[in-house]
């Protein structure tokens, strides 16, 4: 939605405390929109949205053609503008718009909608512009961008790549320009962003709340002052806001004259190669960012410090190879690369008497200080802001020696379970083996849940399987069914010419079948029997592989572990596979095998999730060897718990972790009670030669 015209002043950008990297990244995009936008990653409650919304007040006003709904520039109007062609009418000046895209927006709300009825009956392209049209030559802001539906992400990718939006309905098409500054915020705990969209953001910034008491006090003081008197608070910061606007305007004028020398270009190319980023977009974004940094500092030459700062902003999110990799750069490696490739020709900074840029401008002008003017009435904000914790690559802990091999039994606890050292027989966590590509596990039937890539479902996108009368607003038109519905009534409606007389009741929308994302609930056996067989590393590797598969298929995940005397909800259902991987890595083992407790806990979690999101169908994945020990009648109680889940129609898969020459087949018995399927760790691999093509649906039919 477009930011409403509210009389309440926006929180001033210059009043934001700390967050130097975030403020610098936003200001660089204000200086040079070609940088490509900003992705702001951080924990909740860190003023991400406040800073982004405050940016719009600093952006220079734009000239538009009077009456054009698509913000065409008077000196260069879009030749294909739906409101064109434009004559020589008077131009209007208006503030730069900031348009907010809600996570739950529809496709028509984003790209606009055609009046299909008028298009068929009158041949008129009656087009209602969407948010992409509103954002043209402005800012498109997506809060919680990682929760955006896939089909909206695809439309954003297309518009960002082509600078235009296309709306097509059965051969009737409309095109308009859509060039905007894309700014997104996200909380990584709620799930990661698709790599394709991640790469579209020019810069990325990690933000976290300061742990410094004085800074936190100042944040609260300013927020309370703003809430008490927004107009008065804004007036107190008006001078600083005006100074920032002036600096942005000066930097924009200086930008075309900034020189990016061959030495700086070599450093940029060498840095991107050293960190193995994909494609060439990173090189281009770094070059644009370094140029904008120089202009912001009041210089006409790019220095090594500009290249270094550009790398810290443009590369971290482009180095991720899978969702378990932590974003970030090795700054020692960065400095080494810059020194190596800048030593031969120099960067031009040795002869500069003031390599850090002019210090007589607001805020010192240097990029390291965040580029914002000094702020009175609070702590010294010209000093560097609180340092963000450096996120290191995840390292697997050393594997602990497993207990000696024990005689296996399906009815009595193993000696390892009874005599394991530590409280409750707990053993230290072991590392996971390398993840692998798994076979797809489906939920049977046809769902209607969130778009994804796992199970069959009725969706707004996919192959057309039929037609129906629209419920509410018309979705994708089914042209043949519409014509068939209207044809018998043409004589009664007085048709005389070649056109087709279409009424609202004749319209039919296409019924489509695609795939949905599911709730994948893992129930992981962490008892002593798993550790005693040296299997936990392989089991963790299998679960890690399934987590990666769930990320790629847009699933929600949850994790229950059971050992000792009970079961624990280690990870409540979430979209963050990173959180699941972290909990899995820290998982200790040991003790008895309370299988029934794990299944009952799964039943309760699924019951609650059905009330929260009834359309998202669950898939239960039980990772165990099938043993049940501890408590009265553990085997019978586990069977009853399994039948309880089966009675609710829960689709289930049992990953059989039993090993050794003697196999009791207990996991297979559990799968039969669940009315699911059992597969071994070897069969879980997609590239396993010995595995058959197994899905939940096929095995349930066989049952």
XYZ file of C-alpha atoms in Angstrom:
703
model
C 0.000 0.000 0.000
C 1.118 3.542 -0.592
C 2.232 5.361 2.514
C -0.848 7.326 3.650
C -0.812 11.111 3.749
C -0.777 11.541 7.510
C -0.386 14.855 9.272
C 1.843 13.207 11.892
C 5.504 13.919 11.026
C 7.711 10.926 10.271
C 10.389 10.045 12.818
C 13.482 11.989 11.659
C 16.213 9.975 9.985
C 18.914 12.017 11.714
C 17.414 11.171 15.117
C 18.025 7.433 14.714
C 20.589 6.388 17.314
C 23.557 4.282 16.234
C 23.090 1.784 13.362
C 25.832 3.468 11.332
C 25.973 0.788 8.639
C 22.221 0.897 8.066
C 22.099 4.662 7.820
C 25.092 4.695 5.468
C 23.589 2.049 3.177
C 20.313 3.946 2.912
C 22.063 7.252 2.276
C 24.215 5.712 -0.465
C 21.058 4.570 -2.237
C 19.643 8.067 -1.896
C 22.796 9.395 -3.570
C 22.857 6.689 -6.271
C 19.657 4.643 -6.716
C 21.617 2.507 -9.216
C 23.289 0.836 -6.215
C 20.223 -1.407 -6.118
C 18.522 -1.088 -2.752
C 19.128 -2.444 0.725
C 18.226 -5.614 2.606
C 18.130 -5.047 6.365
C 18.543 -8.208 8.437
C 18.123 -8.138 12.179
C 16.289 -9.149 15.283
C 12.882 -7.758 16.082
C 12.574 -4.344 17.709
C 15.724 -2.782 16.246
C 14.035 0.149 14.431
C 14.612 -1.317 10.981
C 11.277 -0.078 9.666
C 11.630 3.298 11.392
C 14.907 4.035 9.629
C 13.623 2.911 6.233
C 10.425 4.963 6.447
C 12.410 8.018 7.523
C 14.508 7.806 4.352
C 11.627 8.884 2.109
C 11.599 12.357 3.694
C 15.227 12.880 2.610
C 14.760 11.886 -1.029
C 14.656 14.759 -3.538
C 11.279 15.580 -5.077
C 10.548 14.295 -8.600
C 8.965 15.996 -11.604
C 6.069 14.063 -13.142
C 3.680 14.564 -16.037
C 0.485 16.116 -14.739
C -2.311 13.565 -14.415
C -0.127 10.540 -15.266
C -0.797 7.654 -12.912
C 2.595 6.113 -13.734
C 4.875 9.004 -12.710
C 6.333 9.602 -16.167
C 9.167 12.128 -16.297
C 8.208 15.233 -18.336
C 11.548 15.318 -20.207
C 11.534 11.577 -21.000
C 8.026 10.068 -20.738
C 7.566 6.345 -21.179
C 6.496 5.805 -24.819
C 4.447 2.775 -23.772
C 2.718 4.422 -20.814
C -0.944 3.306 -20.579
C -1.900 6.951 -19.876
C 0.091 8.208 -22.893
C 0.998 9.493 -25.273
C 1.893 12.563 -23.270
C 1.891 15.983 -24.856
C 3.565 19.091 -23.607
C 1.396 19.519 -20.538
C 2.573 21.189 -17.376
C 4.879 19.221 -15.107
C 4.158 18.695 -11.447
C 6.616 18.319 -8.595
C 5.788 15.826 -5.901
C 7.649 14.156 -3.020
C 9.296 10.813 -3.669
C 6.800 8.098 -2.838
C 7.478 5.221 -0.527
C 5.132 2.348 -1.318
C 4.752 -0.522 1.146
C 4.066 -4.014 -0.184
C 2.123 -6.095 2.370
C 3.251 -9.710 2.720
C -0.293 -10.929 2.037
C -0.908 -8.780 -1.055
C -2.502 -10.343 -4.109
C -0.903 -10.499 -7.527
C -3.406 -7.999 -8.931
C -2.664 -5.573 -6.104
C 1.045 -5.709 -6.931
C 1.034 -5.466 -10.725
C -2.431 -4.011 -11.337
C -5.537 -5.528 -12.876
C -7.362 -5.466 -16.178
C -11.143 -5.251 -16.407
C -11.596 -8.504 -18.301
C -15.304 -7.979 -18.875
C -14.748 -4.646 -20.646
C -11.745 -5.992 -22.510
C -13.806 -8.857 -24.009
C -17.023 -6.974 -24.653
C -15.723 -3.511 -25.578
C -12.101 -4.087 -26.513
C -11.035 -1.455 -23.976
C -7.841 -1.801 -21.945
C -9.305 -0.594 -18.677
C -6.308 -0.911 -16.346
C -6.125 -0.207 -12.630
C -2.465 0.401 -11.668
C -0.890 -1.633 -8.877
C 1.835 -1.003 -6.346
C 4.620 -1.357 -8.912
C 3.174 1.609 -10.813
C 2.906 3.636 -7.603
C 6.549 2.851 -6.749
C 7.971 3.921 -10.130
C 10.759 6.473 -9.518
C 10.292 5.975 -5.786
C 10.893 3.439 -3.015
C 9.272 0.013 -2.773
C 9.453 -1.166 0.828
C 8.748 -4.768 1.822
C 8.605 -5.467 5.539
C 9.266 -9.142 6.389
C 10.364 -9.696 2.798
C 11.411 -13.273 3.597
C 7.743 -14.148 4.215
C 6.622 -12.894 0.794
C 4.782 -15.499 -1.302
C 6.760 -17.072 -4.110
C 4.562 -15.766 -6.922
C 5.014 -12.193 -5.650
C 8.759 -12.752 -5.407
C 8.782 -13.866 -9.052
C 6.945 -10.712 -10.115
C 9.351 -8.530 -8.155
C 12.327 -10.285 -9.765
C 10.915 -9.701 -13.242
C 10.168 -6.027 -12.605
C 13.553 -5.402 -10.965
C 15.380 -7.067 -13.856
C 13.474 -5.404 -16.720
C 12.532 -2.079 -15.157
C 8.967 -2.661 -16.326
C 5.815 -4.492 -15.278
C 3.704 -6.593 -17.628
C 0.087 -7.537 -17.005
C -1.354 -10.115 -19.361
C -4.795 -11.733 -19.380
C -5.571 -14.082 -22.271
C -3.796 -12.069 -24.957
C -4.689 -8.649 -23.562
C -1.545 -7.012 -22.185
C -0.476 -3.765 -20.564
C 3.096 -2.651 -19.944
C 4.406 0.247 -17.894
C 7.761 1.359 -16.503
C 8.588 0.201 -12.976
C 12.000 1.338 -11.794
C 12.201 1.636 -8.043
C 14.531 1.473 -5.084
C 13.889 -1.883 -3.419
C 14.270 -1.894 0.375
C 13.417 -4.931 2.469
C 13.600 -5.819 6.133
C 13.566 -9.287 7.645
C 14.114 -11.233 10.833
C 16.330 -14.270 9.992
C 14.658 -16.259 12.773
C 11.520 -16.424 10.618
C 13.251 -17.950 7.611
C 15.710 -17.051 4.897
C 15.197 -15.335 1.577
C 15.281 -17.014 -1.818
C 18.775 -16.656 -3.373
C 17.347 -15.090 -6.552
C 15.730 -12.240 -4.633
C 18.643 -11.980 -2.213
C 20.971 -11.195 -5.099
C 18.654 -8.405 -6.316
C 19.382 -6.310 -3.255
C 22.461 -4.211 -3.881
C 23.536 -3.967 -0.243
C 22.811 -5.846 2.941
C 23.152 -4.732 6.553
C 22.996 -6.705 9.789
C 21.487 -4.762 12.684
C 21.259 -5.630 16.360
C 20.193 -3.766 19.447
C 23.075 -2.134 21.273
C 24.198 -3.713 24.534
C 25.576 -0.343 25.675
C 23.272 1.046 28.415
C 23.856 4.694 27.467
C 22.816 4.119 23.861
C 19.739 2.163 24.913
C 18.766 4.965 27.295
C 19.071 7.504 24.484
C 16.925 5.358 22.156
C 14.143 5.198 24.753
C 14.447 8.909 25.584
C 14.078 9.973 21.945
C 11.245 7.589 21.227
C 9.253 8.783 24.222
C 9.867 12.389 23.218
C 8.634 11.697 19.702
C 5.513 9.866 20.905
C 4.663 12.708 23.279
C 5.022 15.487 20.684
C 5.794 14.294 17.106
C 5.640 17.790 15.606
C 7.856 19.332 18.253
C 10.354 16.491 18.065
C 10.543 16.778 14.275
C 11.040 20.530 14.559
C 14.017 20.045 16.887
C 15.694 17.851 14.262
C 14.676 19.952 11.245
C 18.117 21.554 10.853
C 19.872 18.169 10.787
C 17.335 16.837 8.286
C 17.863 19.858 6.027
C 21.623 19.357 6.187
C 21.270 15.721 5.157
C 19.073 16.718 2.226
C 21.671 19.265 1.167
C 24.490 16.703 1.351
C 22.486 14.210 -0.687
C 21.848 16.841 -3.355
C 25.546 17.851 -3.430
C 26.658 14.207 -3.639
C 24.226 13.554 -6.498
C 25.695 16.466 -8.445
C 29.236 15.267 -7.735
C 28.547 11.612 -8.603
C 28.938 11.823 -12.422
C 32.404 13.341 -11.971
C 33.769 10.642 -9.658
C 36.654 8.670 -11.208
C 36.840 4.908 -10.712
C 40.435 4.129 -11.598
C 41.860 0.903 -12.974
C 43.493 0.085 -9.652
C 40.166 0.317 -7.804
C 38.508 -1.798 -10.485
C 41.222 -4.455 -10.090
C 40.646 -4.481 -6.356
C 36.899 -4.869 -6.857
C 37.310 -7.735 -9.328
C 39.948 -9.454 -7.184
C 37.787 -9.176 -4.060
C 34.729 -10.688 -5.765
C 36.876 -13.501 -7.159
C 38.560 -14.153 -3.806
C 35.216 -14.552 -2.050
C 33.820 -16.707 -4.896
C 30.614 -14.783 -5.437
C 28.396 -15.926 -8.293
C 27.970 -13.913 -11.465
C 29.050 -10.342 -12.186
C 26.350 -8.399 -10.347
C 28.531 -8.176 -7.232
C 31.340 -6.479 -9.187
C 28.928 -3.935 -10.674
C 27.249 -3.207 -7.337
C 30.622 -2.795 -5.612
C 31.749 -0.340 -8.300
C 28.574 1.730 -7.965
C 28.746 1.647 -4.175
C 32.406 2.697 -4.071
C 31.626 5.587 -6.428
C 28.681 6.676 -4.252
C 30.898 6.490 -1.150
C 33.430 8.795 -2.745
C 30.718 11.271 -3.750
C 29.206 11.163 -0.255
C 32.643 11.939 1.203
C 33.010 14.904 -1.157
C 35.759 13.341 -3.305
C 36.085 12.807 -7.053
C 38.306 9.728 -6.810
C 37.581 6.271 -5.421
C 40.041 5.223 -2.717
C 40.855 1.832 -1.236
C 38.766 2.627 1.816
C 35.739 3.064 -0.476
C 36.349 -0.333 -2.054
C 36.686 -1.938 1.385
C 33.463 -0.399 2.693
C 31.670 -1.344 -0.532
C 32.742 -4.963 -0.085
C 31.440 -5.063 3.484
C 28.038 -3.853 2.286
C 27.701 -5.635 -1.066
C 29.230 -9.092 -0.610
C 28.087 -10.810 2.627
C 24.678 -11.915 1.317
C 26.181 -13.091 -1.974
C 28.540 -15.600 -0.355
C 25.854 -17.916 0.994
C 25.963 -21.357 -0.582
C 23.171 -22.902 1.473
C 20.751 -21.666 4.158
C 23.001 -22.946 6.951
C 25.883 -20.638 6.046
C 26.165 -17.541 8.193
C 26.456 -14.294 6.214
C 29.566 -12.230 6.671
C 33.073 -11.602 5.361
C 36.500 -12.532 6.672
C 37.870 -9.012 7.083
C 41.473 -10.225 7.357
C 41.113 -11.938 3.980
C 39.509 -8.786 2.578
C 42.394 -6.591 3.758
C 44.938 -9.052 2.382
C 43.248 -9.059 -1.034
C 43.029 -5.274 -1.193
C 46.687 -4.928 -0.208
C 47.827 -7.513 -2.739
C 45.978 -6.016 -5.702
C 46.444 -2.402 -4.708
C 50.185 -2.498 -4.118
C 51.350 -2.437 -7.740
C 49.513 0.602 -9.014
C 48.321 2.180 -5.769
C 44.859 3.445 -5.130
C 45.549 7.090 -5.432
C 45.355 7.550 -1.679
C 49.091 7.960 -1.066
C 49.187 11.406 -2.647
C 45.939 12.551 -1.093
C 46.712 14.830 1.859
C 43.378 13.890 3.425
C 42.738 10.204 2.566
C 39.781 10.047 4.933
C 37.903 12.711 3.058
C 37.043 16.260 4.099
C 36.471 16.676 7.794
C 34.763 20.036 7.588
C 31.452 18.655 6.304
C 28.597 17.358 8.414
C 29.484 14.232 10.313
C 33.087 14.322 9.161
C 32.063 13.156 5.683
C 33.897 9.843 6.029
C 32.096 6.638 5.206
C 33.364 4.889 8.316
C 31.354 7.162 10.575
C 28.065 6.418 8.900
C 27.960 9.773 7.097
C 25.369 11.404 9.370
C 25.722 14.810 11.019
C 26.540 15.102 14.707
C 23.469 14.962 16.884
C 23.037 17.195 19.891
C 21.294 16.351 23.089
C 22.465 12.774 23.343
C 25.559 10.608 23.550
C 28.505 11.303 21.267
C 27.282 9.794 18.040
C 30.317 10.819 16.024
C 32.096 7.916 17.665
C 31.795 4.525 15.988
C 28.535 2.760 16.728
C 28.271 -0.512 18.585
C 30.135 -3.251 16.797
C 28.000 -6.009 15.353
C 29.016 -9.500 16.389
C 30.984 -11.198 13.645
C 29.277 -14.356 12.536
C 31.729 -17.143 11.934
C 31.213 -20.191 9.789
C 29.487 -22.986 11.593
C 31.898 -25.672 12.754
C 30.811 -29.150 13.666
C 31.906 -30.225 17.138
C 34.263 -33.132 17.556
C 32.534 -36.486 17.511
C 32.638 -38.265 20.852
C 33.579 -41.940 21.058
C 30.467 -44.096 21.027
C 29.737 -46.735 23.601
C 30.878 -50.304 22.833
C 28.587 -52.455 20.740
C 25.824 -54.002 22.822
C 23.529 -56.950 22.285
C 20.421 -55.464 20.579
C 16.969 -56.174 21.927
C 13.613 -54.783 21.084
C 12.023 -55.100 24.508
C 14.679 -54.290 27.140
C 16.870 -51.217 27.563
C 20.467 -51.470 26.422
C 23.263 -51.412 28.977
C 24.459 -48.189 27.317
C 21.144 -46.616 28.229
C 21.444 -47.669 31.861
C 25.097 -47.000 32.550
C 25.910 -44.029 30.324
C 27.929 -41.393 32.198
C 26.375 -38.120 33.293
C 22.912 -37.242 34.432
C 20.344 -39.404 32.720
C 23.057 -41.053 30.584
C 23.507 -37.860 28.558
C 26.398 -37.718 26.119
C 27.926 -34.738 24.403
C 26.566 -33.672 21.026
C 28.264 -35.072 17.929
C 28.659 -33.419 14.559
C 26.536 -34.212 11.527
C 27.769 -35.842 8.351
C 27.607 -33.876 5.115
C 24.035 -33.245 3.921
C 22.836 -34.915 0.727
C 19.969 -34.551 -1.728
C 16.929 -36.422 -0.456
C 13.942 -37.952 -2.187
C 10.777 -35.906 -2.147
C 8.270 -37.025 0.455
C 4.704 -36.035 -0.389
C 1.505 -35.625 1.558
C -1.256 -37.566 -0.236
C -4.347 -35.949 -1.654
C -4.926 -32.433 -2.931
C -4.398 -29.549 -0.524
C -5.114 -25.831 -0.563
C -2.273 -24.521 1.572
C 0.453 -21.947 1.029
C 2.375 -21.990 -2.246
C 5.383 -24.256 -2.111
C 7.104 -27.149 -3.855
C 6.199 -30.312 -2.002
C 2.651 -31.709 -2.274
C -0.104 -31.375 -4.859
C -2.535 -28.534 -4.182
C -5.018 -26.131 -5.725
C -3.074 -22.909 -6.175
C -3.247 -19.637 -8.066
C -0.366 -20.801 -10.246
C 0.296 -24.066 -12.025
C -1.329 -26.124 -14.748
C -4.985 -25.544 -15.537
C -7.222 -28.472 -14.645
C -10.708 -26.995 -15.026
C -12.937 -23.933 -14.666
C -15.387 -22.564 -12.127
C -17.411 -19.485 -11.326
C -15.223 -16.944 -9.538
C -15.570 -16.579 -5.797
C -15.095 -12.850 -5.205
C -12.653 -11.073 -7.529
C -11.884 -12.822 -10.811
C -8.547 -14.583 -10.822
C -7.035 -16.136 -13.929
C -9.647 -16.074 -16.707
C -10.545 -19.372 -18.390
C -11.293 -17.993 -21.858
C -12.773 -21.119 -23.434
C -15.146 -21.727 -20.524
C -16.200 -18.046 -20.539
C -17.005 -18.111 -24.256
C -18.865 -21.392 -23.834
C -20.975 -19.886 -21.039
C -21.773 -16.720 -23.001
C -22.416 -18.277 -26.442
C -25.966 -19.653 -25.872
C -27.262 -16.214 -24.837
C -26.076 -14.055 -27.735
C -29.427 -13.891 -29.597
C -31.357 -13.070 -26.410
C -28.861 -10.325 -25.597
C -29.388 -8.752 -29.018
C -25.980 -9.374 -30.487
C -25.700 -7.799 -33.951
C -22.005 -7.296 -34.648
C -18.915 -9.500 -34.499
C -18.267 -8.766 -30.823
C -19.244 -11.166 -28.067
C -21.788 -9.897 -25.531
C -20.363 -10.963 -22.163
C -22.025 -10.541 -18.795
C -20.534 -10.898 -15.361
C -22.264 -14.253 -14.841
C -20.500 -15.662 -17.906
C -16.984 -15.213 -16.510
C -15.152 -18.377 -15.504
C -11.824 -18.563 -13.762
C -9.264 -21.291 -14.243
C -8.814 -23.967 -11.603
C -5.121 -24.648 -11.307
C -3.038 -27.322 -9.697
C 0.437 -26.658 -8.399
C 2.308 -27.548 -5.251
C 2.062 -26.390 -1.670
C 4.400 -26.062 1.262
C 3.691 -28.284 4.250
C 4.442 -28.371 7.942
C 7.226 -30.939 8.285
C 7.438 -32.035 11.910
C 10.548 -34.020 12.787
C 10.435 -36.428 15.735
C 14.058 -37.396 16.406
C 15.198 -40.254 18.625
C 18.112 -38.990 20.757
C 18.263 -41.922 23.159
C 21.284 -43.990 24.140
C 20.494 -46.669 21.576
C 21.228 -44.161 18.804
C 24.541 -43.066 20.309
C 25.673 -46.599 21.135
C 25.649 -47.611 17.479
C 27.735 -44.651 16.291
C 24.712 -43.642 14.285
C 23.979 -40.166 15.576
C 26.299 -38.431 13.112
C 24.587 -40.178 10.208
C 21.151 -39.461 11.693
C 21.968 -35.769 12.123
C 23.252 -35.673 8.556
C 19.976 -37.169 7.338
C 17.856 -34.696 9.327
C 20.056 -31.833 8.116
C 19.452 -33.013 4.550
C 15.706 -33.096 5.159
C 15.878 -29.592 6.633
C 17.624 -28.360 3.493
C 14.976 -30.076 1.380
C 12.243 -28.375 3.455
C 13.894 -24.987 2.872
C 13.954 -25.550 -0.890
C 10.312 -26.642 -0.905
C 9.104 -23.646 1.190
C 7.935 -25.717 4.163
C 7.506 -24.783 7.776
C 9.454 -27.052 10.089
C 9.324 -28.135 13.705
C 11.412 -30.552 15.743
C 10.655 -32.808 18.703
C 13.373 -34.848 20.377
C 12.847 -37.677 22.845
C 15.255 -39.383 25.232
C 15.551 -40.229 28.910
C 12.168 -39.761 30.574
C 10.296 -37.580 28.085
C 10.071 -35.539 24.898
C 10.955 -31.915 24.226
C 9.732 -29.467 21.604
C 13.233 -28.439 20.525
C 11.965 -26.143 17.758
C 8.395 -24.797 17.563
C 7.043 -24.693 13.984
C 8.884 -21.979 12.077
C 10.089 -21.064 8.595
C 13.722 -20.791 9.741
C 15.732 -23.853 8.788
C 18.782 -22.124 10.280
C 17.179 -22.393 13.701
C 16.464 -26.070 13.078
C 20.065 -26.744 12.056
C 21.367 -24.948 15.156
C 19.115 -26.956 17.498
C 20.114 -30.181 15.756
C 23.814 -29.432 16.100
C 23.496 -28.945 19.859
C 21.385 -32.069 20.400
C 22.862 -34.394 23.061
C 22.067 -38.089 23.280
C 21.655 -40.703 25.981
C 19.165 -42.417 28.245
C 16.127 -44.548 27.531
C 13.838 -44.383 24.498
C 10.426 -42.866 25.393
C 9.018 -43.276 21.876
C 5.437 -42.898 23.037
C 6.208 -39.534 24.637
C 7.661 -38.266 21.379
C 4.600 -39.348 19.386
C 2.153 -37.884 21.910
C 4.031 -34.604 21.908
C 3.808 -34.594 18.102
C 0.054 -35.150 18.336
C -0.317 -32.125 20.609
C 1.858 -29.865 18.438
C -0.087 -30.800 15.310
C -3.397 -30.201 17.089
C -2.363 -26.655 17.975
C -1.000 -25.971 14.486
C -4.249 -27.119 12.868
C -6.066 -24.421 14.810
C -3.509 -21.799 13.763
C -3.317 -22.722 10.078
C -5.864 -25.300 9.036
C -4.924 -25.178 5.349
C -1.273 -26.175 5.868
C -1.155 -29.971 5.890
C 1.410 -31.719 8.104
C 4.001 -34.347 7.276
C 5.360 -36.280 10.263
C 8.940 -37.559 9.888
C 9.980 -39.922 12.702
C 13.718 -40.641 12.806
C 14.302 -43.692 15.003
C 15.329 -47.326 15.133
C 11.855 -48.177 16.452
C 12.894 -49.184 19.964
C 10.641 -48.249 22.882
C 11.941 -48.532 26.446
C 11.149 -47.021 29.809
C 7.876 -46.855 31.696
C 5.099 -49.453 31.856
C 4.319 -51.268 28.597
C 6.436 -48.941 26.423
C 5.837 -50.877 23.202
C 2.043 -51.057 23.577
C 1.854 -47.417 24.608
C 3.875 -46.375 21.552
C 1.540 -48.350 19.313
C -1.501 -46.605 20.782
C 0.111 -43.190 20.277
C 0.884 -44.091 16.656
C -2.715 -45.174 16.026
C -3.916 -41.868 17.503
C -1.889 -39.969 14.889
C -3.074 -42.267 12.119
C -6.719 -41.720 13.124
C -6.286 -38.000 12.423
C -5.027 -38.725 8.917
C -1.493 -37.485 9.575
C 0.832 -38.425 6.721
C 3.898 -40.094 8.213
C 7.337 -41.317 7.239
C 9.575 -43.377 9.521
C 13.289 -43.099 8.730
C 14.670 -46.432 9.929
C 18.041 -45.925 11.632
C 18.532 -49.542 12.673
C 21.992 -50.866 11.814
C 23.946 -54.096 12.157
C 23.610 -57.607 10.756
C 20.611 -58.445 12.960
C 17.605 -56.236 12.177
C 14.425 -56.437 14.246
C 12.254 -54.380 11.901
C 10.771 -52.306 14.736
C 10.694 -49.129 12.633
C 8.626 -50.957 10.027
C 6.117 -51.987 12.691
C 5.881 -48.371 13.847
C 5.245 -47.230 10.261
C 2.389 -49.732 9.925
C 0.784 -48.432 13.111
C 1.116 -44.878 11.744
C -0.300 -46.036 8.379
C 2.750 -44.452 6.847
C 5.905 -45.712 5.207
C 9.338 -46.754 6.405
C 12.520 -45.992 4.510
C 16.118 -46.628 5.472
C 18.800 -43.979 5.603
C 20.159 -45.347 2.333
C 16.766 -45.155 0.628
C 16.383 -41.550 1.756
C 19.133 -40.522 -0.648
C 17.908 -39.344 -4.025
C 20.962 -40.843 -5.742
C 20.784 -44.239 -4.031
C 20.986 -47.015 -6.621
C 19.282 -49.564 -4.396
C 16.364 -47.340 -3.422
C 12.969 -47.602 -5.019
C 10.919 -44.511 -5.836
C 8.848 -44.232 -2.680
C 6.412 -41.537 -1.642
C 3.990 -41.311 1.215
C 1.111 -41.411 -1.228
C 2.204 -44.620 -2.906
C 2.805 -46.452 0.330
C -0.509 -45.364 1.824
C -2.253 -46.728 -1.260
C -0.362 -49.980 -0.878
C -1.473 -50.187 2.740
